[in-house]
Coordinates of C-alpha atoms and ligand atoms in Angstrom, one line a residue:
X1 CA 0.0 0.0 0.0
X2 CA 1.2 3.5 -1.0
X3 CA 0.5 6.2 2.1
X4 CA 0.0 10.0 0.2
X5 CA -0.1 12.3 3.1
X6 CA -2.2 15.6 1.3
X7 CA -3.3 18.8 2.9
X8 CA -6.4 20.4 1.8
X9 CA -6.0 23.8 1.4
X10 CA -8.8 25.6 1.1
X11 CA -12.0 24.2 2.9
X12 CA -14.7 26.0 1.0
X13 CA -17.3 24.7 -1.1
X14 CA -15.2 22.5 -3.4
X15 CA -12.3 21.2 -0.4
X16 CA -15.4 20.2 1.6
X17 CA -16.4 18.4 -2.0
X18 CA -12.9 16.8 -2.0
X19 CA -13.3 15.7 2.0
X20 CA -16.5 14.1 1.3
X21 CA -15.4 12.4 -2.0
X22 CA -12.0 11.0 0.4
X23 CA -14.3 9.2 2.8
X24 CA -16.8 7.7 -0.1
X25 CA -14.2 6.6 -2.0
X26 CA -11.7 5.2 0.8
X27 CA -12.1 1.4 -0.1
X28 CA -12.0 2.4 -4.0
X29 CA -8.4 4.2 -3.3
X30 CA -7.5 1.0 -1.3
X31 CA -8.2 -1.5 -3.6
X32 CA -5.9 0.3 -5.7
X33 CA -3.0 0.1 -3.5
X34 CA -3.2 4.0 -2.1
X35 CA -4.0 4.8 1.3
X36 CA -4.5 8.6 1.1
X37 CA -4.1 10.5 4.4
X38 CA -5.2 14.0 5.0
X39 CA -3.0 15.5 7.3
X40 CA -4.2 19.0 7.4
X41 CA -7.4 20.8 6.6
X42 CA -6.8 24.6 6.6
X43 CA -9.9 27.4 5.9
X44 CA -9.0 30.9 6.2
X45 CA -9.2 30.9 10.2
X46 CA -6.9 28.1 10.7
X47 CA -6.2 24.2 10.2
X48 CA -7.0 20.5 11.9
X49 CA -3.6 18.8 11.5
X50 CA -3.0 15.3 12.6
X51 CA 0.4 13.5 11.1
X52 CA -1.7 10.3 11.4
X53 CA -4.8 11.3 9.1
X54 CA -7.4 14.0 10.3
X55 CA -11.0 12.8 10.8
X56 CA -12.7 14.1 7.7
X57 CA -16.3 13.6 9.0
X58 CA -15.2 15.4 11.8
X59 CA -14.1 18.2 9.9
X60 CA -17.3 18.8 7.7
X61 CA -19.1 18.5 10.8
X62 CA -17.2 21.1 12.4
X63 CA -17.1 23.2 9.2
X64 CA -20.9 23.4 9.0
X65 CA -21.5 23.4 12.7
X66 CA -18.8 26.4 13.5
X67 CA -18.3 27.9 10.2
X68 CA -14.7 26.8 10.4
X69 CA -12.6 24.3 10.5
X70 CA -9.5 25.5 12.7
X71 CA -8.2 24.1 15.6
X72 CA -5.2 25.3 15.2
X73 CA -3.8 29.0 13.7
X74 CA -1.8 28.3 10.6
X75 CA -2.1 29.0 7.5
X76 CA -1.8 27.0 4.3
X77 CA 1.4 28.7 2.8
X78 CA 2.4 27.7 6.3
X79 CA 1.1 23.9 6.2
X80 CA 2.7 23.8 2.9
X81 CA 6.3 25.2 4.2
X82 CA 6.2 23.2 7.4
X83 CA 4.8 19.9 7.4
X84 CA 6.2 16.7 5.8
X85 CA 3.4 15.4 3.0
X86 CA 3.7 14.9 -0.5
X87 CA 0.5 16.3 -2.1
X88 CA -1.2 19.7 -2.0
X89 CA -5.3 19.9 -2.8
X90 CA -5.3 23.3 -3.5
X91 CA -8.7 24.6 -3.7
X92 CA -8.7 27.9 -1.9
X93 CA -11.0 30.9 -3.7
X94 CA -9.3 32.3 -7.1
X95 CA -8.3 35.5 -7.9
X96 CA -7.8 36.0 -11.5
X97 CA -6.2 39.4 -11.1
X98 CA -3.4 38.6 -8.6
X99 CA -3.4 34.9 -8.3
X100 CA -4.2 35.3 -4.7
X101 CA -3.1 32.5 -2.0
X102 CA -3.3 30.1 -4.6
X103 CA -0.4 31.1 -6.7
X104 CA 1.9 31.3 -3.5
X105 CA 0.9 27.8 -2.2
X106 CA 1.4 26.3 -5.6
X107 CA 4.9 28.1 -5.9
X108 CA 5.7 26.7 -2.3
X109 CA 4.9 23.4 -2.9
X110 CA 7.0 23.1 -6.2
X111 CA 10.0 24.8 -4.2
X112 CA 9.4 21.3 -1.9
X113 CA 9.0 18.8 -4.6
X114 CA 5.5 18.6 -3.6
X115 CA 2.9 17.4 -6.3
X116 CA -0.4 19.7 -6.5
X117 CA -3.9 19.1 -7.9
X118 CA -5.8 22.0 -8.1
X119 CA -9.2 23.7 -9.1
X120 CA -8.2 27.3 -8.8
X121 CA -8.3 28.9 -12.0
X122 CA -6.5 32.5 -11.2
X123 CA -3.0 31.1 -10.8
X124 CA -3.0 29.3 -14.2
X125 CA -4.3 32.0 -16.2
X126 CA -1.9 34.3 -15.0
X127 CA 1.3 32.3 -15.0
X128 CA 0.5 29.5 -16.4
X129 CA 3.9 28.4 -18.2
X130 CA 6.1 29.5 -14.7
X131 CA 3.7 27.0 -12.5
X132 CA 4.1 24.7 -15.4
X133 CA 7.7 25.1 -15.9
X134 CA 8.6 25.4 -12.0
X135 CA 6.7 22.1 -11.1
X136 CA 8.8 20.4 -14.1
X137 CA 12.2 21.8 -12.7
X138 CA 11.2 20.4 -9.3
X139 CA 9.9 16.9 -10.5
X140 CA 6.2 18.1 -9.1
X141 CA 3.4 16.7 -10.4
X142 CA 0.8 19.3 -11.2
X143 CA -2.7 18.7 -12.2
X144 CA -5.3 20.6 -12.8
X145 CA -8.4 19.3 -15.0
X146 CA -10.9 20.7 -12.0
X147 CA -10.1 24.6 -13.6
X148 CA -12.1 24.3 -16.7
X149 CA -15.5 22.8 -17.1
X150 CA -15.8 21.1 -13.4
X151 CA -16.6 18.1 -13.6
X152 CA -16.5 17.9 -17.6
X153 CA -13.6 16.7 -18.7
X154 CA -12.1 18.3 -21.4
X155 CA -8.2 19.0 -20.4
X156 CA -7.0 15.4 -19.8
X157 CA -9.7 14.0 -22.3
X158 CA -7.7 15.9 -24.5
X159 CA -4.3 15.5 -23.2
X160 CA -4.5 11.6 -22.8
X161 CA -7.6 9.8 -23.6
X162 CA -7.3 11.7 -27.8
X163 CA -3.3 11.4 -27.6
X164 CA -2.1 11.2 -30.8
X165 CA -4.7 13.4 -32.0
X166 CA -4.3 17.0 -33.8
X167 CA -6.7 19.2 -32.0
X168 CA -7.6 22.0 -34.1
X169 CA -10.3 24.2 -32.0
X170 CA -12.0 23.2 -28.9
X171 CA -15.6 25.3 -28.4
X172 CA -18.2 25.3 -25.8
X173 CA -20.1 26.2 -22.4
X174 CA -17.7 26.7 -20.3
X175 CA -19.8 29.0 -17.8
X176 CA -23.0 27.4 -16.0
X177 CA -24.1 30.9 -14.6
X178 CA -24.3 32.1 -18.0
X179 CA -25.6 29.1 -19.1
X180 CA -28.4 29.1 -16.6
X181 CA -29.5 32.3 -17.0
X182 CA -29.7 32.2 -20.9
X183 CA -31.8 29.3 -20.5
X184 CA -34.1 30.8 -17.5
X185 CA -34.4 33.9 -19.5
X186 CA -35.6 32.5 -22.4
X187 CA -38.4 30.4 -20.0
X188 CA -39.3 33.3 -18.4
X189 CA -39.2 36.3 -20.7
X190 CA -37.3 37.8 -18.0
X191 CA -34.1 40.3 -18.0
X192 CA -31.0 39.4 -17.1
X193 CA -30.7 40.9 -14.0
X194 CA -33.8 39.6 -12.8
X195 CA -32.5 35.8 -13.4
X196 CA -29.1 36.8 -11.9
X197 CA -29.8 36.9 -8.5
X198 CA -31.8 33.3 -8.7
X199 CA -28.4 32.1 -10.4
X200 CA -26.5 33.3 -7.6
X201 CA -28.8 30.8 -5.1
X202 CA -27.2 28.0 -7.4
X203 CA -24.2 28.5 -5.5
X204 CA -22.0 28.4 -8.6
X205 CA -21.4 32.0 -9.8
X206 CA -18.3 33.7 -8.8
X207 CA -17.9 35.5 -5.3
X208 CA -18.4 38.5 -8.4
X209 CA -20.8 37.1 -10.7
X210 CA -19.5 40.6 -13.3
X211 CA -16.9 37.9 -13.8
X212 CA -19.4 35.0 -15.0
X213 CA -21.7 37.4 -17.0
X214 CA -19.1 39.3 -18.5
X215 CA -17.3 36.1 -20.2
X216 CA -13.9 36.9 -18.1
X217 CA -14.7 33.2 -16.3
X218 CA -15.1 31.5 -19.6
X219 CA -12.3 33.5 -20.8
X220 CA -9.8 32.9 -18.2
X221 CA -10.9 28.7 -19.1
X222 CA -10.2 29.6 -22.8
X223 CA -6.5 30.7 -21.7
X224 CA -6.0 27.5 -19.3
X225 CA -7.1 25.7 -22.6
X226 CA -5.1 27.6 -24.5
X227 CA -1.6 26.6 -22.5
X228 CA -2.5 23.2 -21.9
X229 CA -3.7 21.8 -25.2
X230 CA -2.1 23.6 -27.0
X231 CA 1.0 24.4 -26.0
X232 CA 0.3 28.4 -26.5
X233 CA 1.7 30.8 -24.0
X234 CA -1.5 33.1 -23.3
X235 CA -2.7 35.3 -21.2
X236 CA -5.8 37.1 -20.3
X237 CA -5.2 40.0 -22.6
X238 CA -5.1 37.1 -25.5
X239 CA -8.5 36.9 -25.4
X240 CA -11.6 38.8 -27.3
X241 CA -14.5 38.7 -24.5
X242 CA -18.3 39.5 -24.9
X243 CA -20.7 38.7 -22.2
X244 CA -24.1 38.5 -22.3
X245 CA -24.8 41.8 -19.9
X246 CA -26.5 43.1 -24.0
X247 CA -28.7 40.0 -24.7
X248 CA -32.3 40.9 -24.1
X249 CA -35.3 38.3 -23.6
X250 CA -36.8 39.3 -27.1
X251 CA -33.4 38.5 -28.9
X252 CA -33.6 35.5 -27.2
X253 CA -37.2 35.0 -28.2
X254 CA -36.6 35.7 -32.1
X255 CA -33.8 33.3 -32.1
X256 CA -35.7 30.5 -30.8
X257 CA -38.3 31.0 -33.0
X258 CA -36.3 31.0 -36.0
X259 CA -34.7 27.9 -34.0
X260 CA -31.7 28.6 -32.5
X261 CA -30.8 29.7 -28.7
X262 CA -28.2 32.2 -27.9
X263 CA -25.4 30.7 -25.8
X264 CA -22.1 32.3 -24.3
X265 CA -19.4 30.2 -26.3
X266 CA -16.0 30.1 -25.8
X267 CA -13.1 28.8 -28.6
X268 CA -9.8 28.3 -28.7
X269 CA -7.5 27.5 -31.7
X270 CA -3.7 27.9 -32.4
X271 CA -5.2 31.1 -33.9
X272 CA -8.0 32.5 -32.2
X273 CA -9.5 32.7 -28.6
X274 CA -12.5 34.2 -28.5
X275 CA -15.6 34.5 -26.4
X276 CA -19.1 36.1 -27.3
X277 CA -22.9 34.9 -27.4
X278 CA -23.6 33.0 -30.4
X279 CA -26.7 31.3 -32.1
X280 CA -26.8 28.0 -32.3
X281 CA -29.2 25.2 -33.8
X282 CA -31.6 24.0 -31.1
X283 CA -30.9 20.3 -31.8
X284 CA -27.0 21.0 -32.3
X285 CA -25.0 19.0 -29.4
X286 CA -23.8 22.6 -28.0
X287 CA -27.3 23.2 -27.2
X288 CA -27.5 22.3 -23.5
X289 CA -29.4 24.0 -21.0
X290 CA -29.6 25.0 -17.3
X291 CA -26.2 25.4 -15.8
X292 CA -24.6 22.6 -17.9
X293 CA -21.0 23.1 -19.9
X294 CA -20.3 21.5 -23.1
X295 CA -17.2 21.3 -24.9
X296 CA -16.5 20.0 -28.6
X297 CA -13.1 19.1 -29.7
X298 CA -12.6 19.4 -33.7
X299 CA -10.2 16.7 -33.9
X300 CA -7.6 15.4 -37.1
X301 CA -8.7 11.7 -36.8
X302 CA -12.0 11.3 -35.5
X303 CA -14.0 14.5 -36.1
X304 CA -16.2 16.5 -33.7
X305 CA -16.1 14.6 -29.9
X306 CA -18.4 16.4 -27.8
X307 CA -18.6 16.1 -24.0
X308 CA -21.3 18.0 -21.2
X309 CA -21.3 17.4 -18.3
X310 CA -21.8 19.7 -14.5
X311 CA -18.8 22.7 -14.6
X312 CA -19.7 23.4 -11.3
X313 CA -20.4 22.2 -7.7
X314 CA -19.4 20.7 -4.3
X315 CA -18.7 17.1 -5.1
X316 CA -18.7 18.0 -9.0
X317 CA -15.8 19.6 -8.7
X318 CA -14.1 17.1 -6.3
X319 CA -14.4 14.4 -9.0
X320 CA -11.9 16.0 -11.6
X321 CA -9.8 16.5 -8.4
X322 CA -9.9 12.8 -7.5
X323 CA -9.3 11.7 -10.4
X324 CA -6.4 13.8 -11.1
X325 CA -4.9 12.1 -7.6
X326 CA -5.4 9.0 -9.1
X327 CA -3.5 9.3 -12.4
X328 CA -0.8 10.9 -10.6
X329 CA -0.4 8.3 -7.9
X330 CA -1.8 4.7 -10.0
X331 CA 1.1 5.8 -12.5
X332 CA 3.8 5.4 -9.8
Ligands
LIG401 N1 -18.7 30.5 -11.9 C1 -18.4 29.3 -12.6 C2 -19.5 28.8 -13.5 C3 -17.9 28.3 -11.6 O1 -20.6 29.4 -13.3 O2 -19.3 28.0 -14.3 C4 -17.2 27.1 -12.2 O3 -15.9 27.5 -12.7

């Protein structure tokens, strides 16, 4: 049996995800030879650290009961500098304008040789090829397929499952606010605003939903795309954004009666990344609804492959994050 000790830093809603998904999946990680110990759980108030495995459902409980999970007053950055383990979970909220605690706690764990599997988006669209680059100089593993799409997935689908494969574009949802509230507006004749506030009760929108409706979330995906698939060096600024803060229930309206819906659509080729609303054919596979994301991949030897699947969400979430632990760890 291979012990990984991790941390979980960050114990919002996607850390609690990853705790829960630990304790349902325990016997599963077993079977397969890993015996994955959590030895600290930090929030912003503090940590639970045990060297021997903290009790998860002890955790959760205390998170909901108390708001926090800190026993102790440390932060991650500190966890990460201090304490002997050999994976960071790091999953605290992103910023996409400084990197935020994020970026630091990746850049300390490489500096240790520690591996990281992350769902913060802000640290890879803003420096994407030093994270990349700094884990590689330290023999890190870094993974990150929880950043775009939730649980979609779309990076290591692309990466590994199409190897071999020229990808030319890759286009899609990539933003279940968005997403929603298109749909809910077309439903309900209503204007934007007066859906946004009902799509920020889904718990999925950014802590600034300006981010979701103005395409910078889909965009900063497009970028993390962008790098990772492939091989680009881009940044934010690469990007041509529209939101949909200009689409109006009757545009909506006339499109579907002339059958199509207008959806927020992100794409990324070698020569183009671009988000805007589009129309699209109300039986075309990019037509989900609700707060689904969808992503097609126009590839050189099988065509269009088109996955959907939930972008967002506690345990959603958690499941691009476990599975990221597993490749890493099953391949050693
Ligand atoms: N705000 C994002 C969304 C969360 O609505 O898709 C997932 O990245």
């Amino acid at each position: 049996m291979k012990t990984v000790r991790c941390s979980i830093i960050g114990f919002g809603a996607i850390g609690q995800g990853v705790a829960e998904v630990l304790l349902m999946k325990k016997e599963y990680l077993e079977n397969m030879g890993l015996d994955v110990r959590v030895i600290a759980v930090v929030d912003s108030k503090g940590a639970t650290l045990s060297p021997e495995g903290v009790n998860l459902a002890d955790c959760l409980a205390r998170k909901r009961e108390k708001g926090t999970v800190a026993l102790e007053k440390i932060t991650g950055l500190e966890v990460i500098k201090s304490i002997d383990h050999e994976l960071v979970i790091e999953t605290t909220p992103t910023n996409i304008e400084t990197g935020g605690a994020g970026l630091q706690n990746m850049l300390a764990a490489f500096e240790k040789g520690l591996d990281v599997v992350t769902s913060n988006k802000g640290p890879l669209t803003l420096n994407y090829r030093d994270l990349v680059e700094t884990a590689k100089a330290a023999g890190s593993k870094f993974r990150f397929e929880a950043t775009v799409g939730g649980s979609m997935p779309v990076i290591n689908f692309a990466k590994e499952v199409l190897a071999g494969n020229n990808i030319r574009s890759v286009k899609g949802i990539l933003n279940g606010t968005c997403n929603y509230i298109l749909t809910r507006m077309l439903e309900e004749r209503a204007s934007y605003t007066d859906i946004l506030a009902e799509s920020m009760e889904l718990g999925i929108a950014e802590t600034d939903p300006t981010y979701d409706v103005e395409g910078i979330d889909t965009a900063c995906k497009l970028v993390i795309l962008a790098n990772a698939i492939f091989g680009l060096d881009t940044t934010y600024g690469d990007v041509d954004v529209t939101g949909i803060t200009k689409i109006t229930p009757e545009a909506l309206e006339m499109a579907y009666e002339n059958g199509h819906v207008i959806k927020l659509i992100g794409e990324v080729s070698r020569d183009r990344i671009h988000v805007a609303p589009r129309l699209v054919p109300i039986n075309h596979p990019l037509a989900v609804g609700g707060t689904l994301n969808v992503a097609s991949l126009d590839t050189e030897l099988a065509g269009e492959i088109t996955v959907t699947g939930r972008g967002a969400g506690s345990v959603e979430t958690a499941s691009a994050i476990l599975s990221d632990l597993v490749s890493i760890y099953r391949e050693q």
